[in-house]
Each structure stands twice: as C-alpha cells, then as structure tokens.
Short mmCIF file of C-alpha atoms in Angstrom, two decimals:
data_model
loop_
_atom_site.label_atom_id
_atom_site.label_comp_id
_atom_site.label_asym_id
_atom_site.label_seq_id
_atom_site.Cartn_x
_atom_site.Cartn_y
_atom_site.Cartn_z
CA ASP A 1 99.74 96.45 80.45
CA VAL A 2 102.71 96.61 83.28
CA LYS A 3 104.22 93.55 83.83
CA VAL A 4 106.43 92.85 86.57
CA THR A 5 107.64 88.92 86.83
CA GLN A 6 109.87 87.64 89.78
CA SER A 7 111.36 84.92 89.09
CA SER A 8 110.20 82.02 91.62
CA ARG A 9 106.50 81.85 92.57
CA TYR A 10 108.35 78.94 95.09
CA LEU A 11 111.50 78.26 96.74
CA VAL A 12 112.29 76.02 99.42
CA LYS A 13 116.29 76.47 100.74
CA ARG A 14 118.45 75.78 103.72
CA THR A 15 119.50 77.96 107.02
CA GLY A 16 123.06 79.69 106.01
CA GLU A 17 122.29 80.22 102.68
CA LYS A 18 122.18 82.82 100.21
CA VAL A 19 119.18 83.62 98.47
CA PHE A 20 118.95 85.19 94.95
CA LEU A 21 115.58 86.83 94.26
CA GLU A 22 115.02 88.63 91.28
CA CYS A 23 112.11 90.67 89.87
CA VAL A 24 112.08 92.65 86.29
CA GLN A 25 109.78 95.12 85.23
CA ASP A 26 109.04 95.99 81.48
CA MET A 27 107.44 99.76 81.97
CA ASP A 28 110.80 101.67 82.32
CA HIS A 29 109.79 102.40 85.98
CA GLU A 30 112.08 104.57 87.67
CA ASN A 31 111.01 102.86 91.57
CA MET A 32 111.59 99.68 92.51
CA PHE A 33 110.77 98.03 95.62
CA TRP A 34 110.85 95.10 97.52
CA TYR A 35 108.44 94.25 100.53
CA ARG A 36 107.69 90.83 102.73
CA GLN A 37 104.26 89.76 103.53
CA ASP A 38 103.62 88.25 106.93
CA PRO A 39 99.99 87.40 108.55
CA GLY A 40 98.99 90.10 111.31
CA LEU A 41 101.50 92.27 110.12
CA GLY A 42 101.03 92.93 106.64
CA LEU A 43 103.33 94.75 103.76
CA ARG A 44 106.33 95.52 105.30
CA LEU A 45 109.05 97.43 103.38
CA ILE A 46 112.70 95.63 102.99
CA TYR A 47 114.23 98.17 100.43
CA PHE A 48 114.02 100.26 97.63
CA SER A 49 115.34 101.90 94.55
CA TYR A 50 114.31 104.88 92.32
CA ASP A 51 117.59 104.79 90.39
CA VAL A 52 120.14 102.26 88.91
CA LYS A 53 122.67 101.25 91.14
CA MET A 54 120.61 103.62 94.43
CA LYS A 55 119.12 102.26 97.32
CA GLU A 56 117.65 103.14 100.23
CA LYS A 57 116.52 101.13 103.14
CA GLY A 58 113.26 100.92 104.07
CA ASP A 59 111.38 99.82 107.64
CA ILE A 60 113.00 96.35 107.80
CA PRO A 61 116.27 96.00 105.79
CA GLU A 62 118.34 94.12 108.25
CA GLY A 63 119.46 90.32 107.16
CA TYR A 64 119.20 91.66 103.09
CA SER A 65 120.54 93.51 100.77
CA VAL A 66 119.38 94.79 96.96
CA SER A 67 121.20 95.40 93.86
CA ARG A 68 119.94 97.84 90.92
CA GLU A 69 122.33 97.16 88.18
CA LYS A 70 119.93 97.79 85.35
CA LYS A 71 116.48 100.10 85.13
CA GLU A 72 114.83 97.17 84.56
CA ARG A 73 116.11 94.77 87.54
CA PHE A 74 116.12 94.59 91.08
CA SER A 75 117.59 91.88 93.39
CA LEU A 76 116.68 90.96 96.85
CA ILE A 77 119.76 88.71 98.40
CA LEU A 78 119.30 86.91 101.85
CA GLU A 79 123.40 86.67 102.63
CA SER A 80 122.35 83.93 105.20
CA ALA A 81 119.20 82.62 105.12
CA SER A 82 117.24 82.24 108.54
CA THR A 83 113.75 80.39 109.29
CA ASN A 84 112.67 83.93 110.06
CA GLN A 85 112.66 84.99 107.08
CA THR A 86 110.32 82.36 105.78
CA SER A 87 107.73 84.43 104.38
CA MET A 88 106.11 85.43 101.17
CA TYR A 89 108.70 88.33 99.61
CA LEU A 90 106.96 90.84 96.91
CA CYS A 91 108.24 92.87 94.05
CA ALA A 92 106.37 96.24 93.04
CA SER A 93 107.46 99.57 91.07
CA SER A 94 106.21 102.53 90.26
CA SER A 95 106.78 105.94 87.70
CA SER A 96 108.26 109.05 89.45
CA GLY A 97 105.28 110.81 87.63
CA GLN A 98 104.92 114.55 87.50
CA GLY A 99 104.93 115.29 90.91
CA GLU A 100 101.65 112.64 91.61
CA ARG A 101 101.76 109.59 93.62
CA GLU A 102 102.23 107.05 90.89
CA THR A 103 100.49 103.33 91.90
CA GLN A 104 102.57 100.68 92.57
CA TYR A 105 102.58 97.46 90.17
CA PHE A 106 103.15 94.14 91.72
CA GLY A 107 104.52 90.86 90.74
CA PRO A 108 103.20 87.17 92.18
CA GLY A 109 105.14 87.08 95.03
CA THR A 110 107.24 84.73 96.06
CA ARG A 111 106.89 82.31 98.53
CA LEU A 112 110.40 81.50 99.84
CA LEU A 113 110.64 78.98 102.66
CA VAL A 114 113.58 78.14 105.19
CA LEU A 115 114.57 74.90 106.77
CA ASP B 1 104.89 101.34 115.59
CA GLN B 2 103.04 100.22 113.07
CA GLN B 3 101.74 103.36 111.26
CA VAL B 4 98.61 102.67 109.13
CA LYS B 5 96.65 99.63 111.45
CA GLN B 6 93.38 98.42 110.35
CA ASN B 7 91.59 96.89 113.11
CA SER B 8 89.31 94.20 111.01
CA PRO B 9 91.30 91.31 110.01
CA SER B 10 88.68 89.66 108.92
CA LEU B 11 84.73 91.14 107.67
CA SER B 12 82.16 88.68 105.93
CA VAL B 13 79.08 90.62 104.00
CA GLN B 14 76.02 89.08 102.21
CA GLU B 15 76.20 89.16 98.52
CA GLY B 16 74.73 93.10 97.66
CA ARG B 17 74.77 94.79 100.84
CA ILE B 18 77.91 97.12 101.96
CA SER B 19 81.11 96.37 102.86
CA ILE B 20 82.66 98.51 104.99
CA LEU B 21 86.31 98.38 105.74
CA ASN B 22 88.05 100.34 108.03
CA CYS B 23 91.66 102.36 108.02
CA ASP B 24 93.22 104.59 110.82
CA TYR B 25 96.52 106.25 110.35
CA THR B 26 98.97 108.28 113.09
CA ASN B 27 101.13 109.78 110.58
CA SER B 28 100.07 113.56 109.86
CA MET B 29 102.57 113.79 107.04
CA PHE B 30 100.67 111.51 105.85
CA ASP B 31 98.85 113.16 102.47
CA TYR B 32 97.39 110.74 100.05
CA PHE B 33 95.91 107.18 100.50
CA LEU B 34 95.30 103.73 98.54
CA TRP B 35 93.05 100.78 98.65
CA TYR B 36 94.86 97.71 97.11
CA LYS B 37 93.37 94.27 97.10
CA LYS B 38 94.72 90.93 96.61
CA TYR B 39 93.83 87.55 95.76
CA PRO B 40 95.41 84.22 97.28
CA ALA B 41 98.62 83.68 94.86
CA GLU B 42 98.30 86.94 93.32
CA GLY B 43 100.08 89.77 94.23
CA PRO B 44 98.28 93.18 95.33
CA THR B 45 96.42 96.03 92.72
CA PHE B 46 95.24 99.29 92.95
CA LEU B 47 92.36 100.33 93.49
CA ILE B 48 91.17 103.97 94.39
CA SER B 49 93.18 106.15 96.10
CA ILE B 50 92.72 109.79 97.39
CA SER B 51 94.22 112.86 98.02
CA SER B 52 93.70 114.58 101.41
CA ILE B 53 93.07 118.02 100.06
CA LYS B 54 89.50 115.57 99.06
CA ASP B 55 87.26 113.65 101.53
CA LYS B 56 85.73 111.60 98.83
CA ASN B 57 86.07 109.64 96.04
CA GLU B 58 84.42 107.36 94.09
CA ASP B 59 85.07 104.40 91.13
CA GLY B 60 82.20 103.03 90.54
CA ARG B 61 80.62 100.33 92.87
CA PHE B 62 83.90 101.76 95.06
CA THR B 63 84.03 104.87 97.45
CA VAL B 64 86.52 106.11 99.96
CA PHE B 65 85.96 108.52 102.27
CA LEU B 66 88.87 110.28 104.12
CA ASN B 67 88.19 112.20 108.35
CA LYS B 68 91.74 113.86 108.58
CA SER B 69 90.64 115.42 111.63
CA ALA B 70 90.18 111.38 112.75
CA LYS B 71 93.06 110.50 111.24
CA HIS B 72 90.75 107.52 109.57
CA LEU B 73 89.85 106.52 106.23
CA SER B 74 86.83 103.98 104.98
CA LEU B 75 85.85 102.01 101.74
CA HIS B 76 82.72 100.92 101.08
CA ILE B 77 82.03 98.61 98.18
CA VAL B 78 77.96 98.78 97.02
CA PRO B 79 76.91 96.39 96.03
CA SER B 80 79.53 93.69 97.29
CA GLN B 81 79.85 90.38 95.14
CA PRO B 82 82.06 87.45 95.66
CA GLY B 83 84.65 88.21 93.32
CA ASP B 84 85.35 91.43 95.82
CA SER B 85 86.40 88.55 98.10
CA ALA B 86 89.94 88.84 98.83
CA VAL B 87 92.87 90.62 101.27
CA TYR B 88 92.59 94.59 101.23
CA PHE B 89 95.23 96.51 101.85
CA CYS B 90 95.04 100.28 103.13
CA ALA B 91 97.95 102.32 101.88
CA ALA B 92 99.42 105.95 102.33
CA THR B 93 102.47 108.06 101.57
CA SER B 94 103.98 111.08 101.93
CA ALA B 95 105.56 113.89 99.45
CA GLY B 96 108.64 113.82 98.44
CA GLY B 97 109.11 110.28 99.89
CA TYR B 98 110.30 108.82 96.55
CA GLN B 99 107.41 107.25 96.29
CA LYS B 100 107.59 105.09 99.67
CA VAL B 101 104.29 103.12 100.63
CA THR B 102 103.29 102.20 103.76
CA PHE B 103 100.77 99.89 104.48
CA GLY B 104 98.44 98.57 107.13
CA THR B 105 97.58 95.37 107.76
CA GLY B 106 95.08 94.02 106.31
CA THR B 107 91.36 92.93 105.98
CA LYS B 108 90.05 89.99 104.24
CA LEU B 109 86.88 89.79 102.95
CA GLN B 110 84.10 87.37 102.41
CA VAL B 111 81.55 88.20 100.19
CA ILE B 112 78.46 85.50 100.81
CA PRO B 113 76.37 84.47 98.07
#
C-alpha cells in the first residue's frame, strides 16, 4: 500500500511566522504535489516536483516555496504566514509510469490556522 | 479561471437509488479524467478514471461517462449506499503535463438511509 504521511494533522501559527509542512511518501514516486483545499474552491495546486531538487509552480504559488532534497520528502514553506493562508493542505505523490496517467495518492492533510 | 467545474455543491439521494454527479471542463487539451472521493479528515482517494478515447468506463457500482463534444463527464453510482456519502472531486489532466492534475470544486454527496 502506498503511504503518504504529513508531519502534522493540525497546526496553529501566528501571522508572520515561517511555517514548514513536511510530506513523506514510501513508494519511490517521482512526482510530488502540494495542494490547498478551501470551501467552494476545491483543490488548488500550489507547487509540484517531478524529481529531486526540481520544482514547478502550480496555479497559486504566491507566498509559498518548496524544497525537495530527497526523493521521498517534499516540504512546503510559508515564508511569512498570513491569515489568508488558513486552509487544509494536502500532499500527494504519483509515479511517472510508462506514458500512462498515474493516480495521485494523497496524505491525510494538515489543517493550518493562522492567527 | 476554473477549468474544471462541478456546478452542484451538494446532492442528496435515497439509499438504493442512482447518484449522478456532473462535471464540465473548458480546456480542450484535457484527455484523461478522474474522480476522487474524500471523507472528512482524510485525503482524497482515487475512484475511477476515463481516457478521452472512450465514452464510458465501469467499475462495479461506479460508471463514468464522457461526452467530449459537450466537454462534460458524469459519475453514476448505482445503487447508492450510505458509505458513499463523501465529497467527490472531478479532475482532468493532459498529456505531457508531468502528471499535473486540475481538480474541480467538489460535490458533497449525502446518501440517506
């Protein structure tokens, strides 16, 4: 079974703090993703990575950065947390496959509250 | 600009009846479509997918229909069960996109016993 774990289920931070969200997958997947889920907006892609040290901006990268130093780990960084970054953050991973569109496997999510 | 739209935020269905969840997309480059299911406090899990070369894919109680000319897909659940109560996300992807997936806004399905 694919397992994607996220470092925290719930997190409360203050405005201006630097926040690290960690994600680890155990299936040797090449691709990793960070999404945020907000009511009425669905899942929106923040950043993704298709290889170690590689990263690509998603649809809403502003205010975020990422790090992928090892294949199994993908970190999302909020450089200076703001209240509009209060959200559910979901990490996912997938294999590159052989020309097929591989399923994404999600972690349980981190609910972040920025005060 | 929402490229994948689910216009019904919620749906209630009696147990045993059919649930039909709809999804529209605008990007003609999308050629592979997926449905994910999400329970509260859990991450989404893959449910079923369909390639644009097909117009139907079936897996047990779940069937996805694709109408390319209308840029519309739907998920049918027959018969609906209380355990199907969840949020369903439609998603789409295109070739060569590093597995990047565009998700819809989700439809919350409630199956009433």
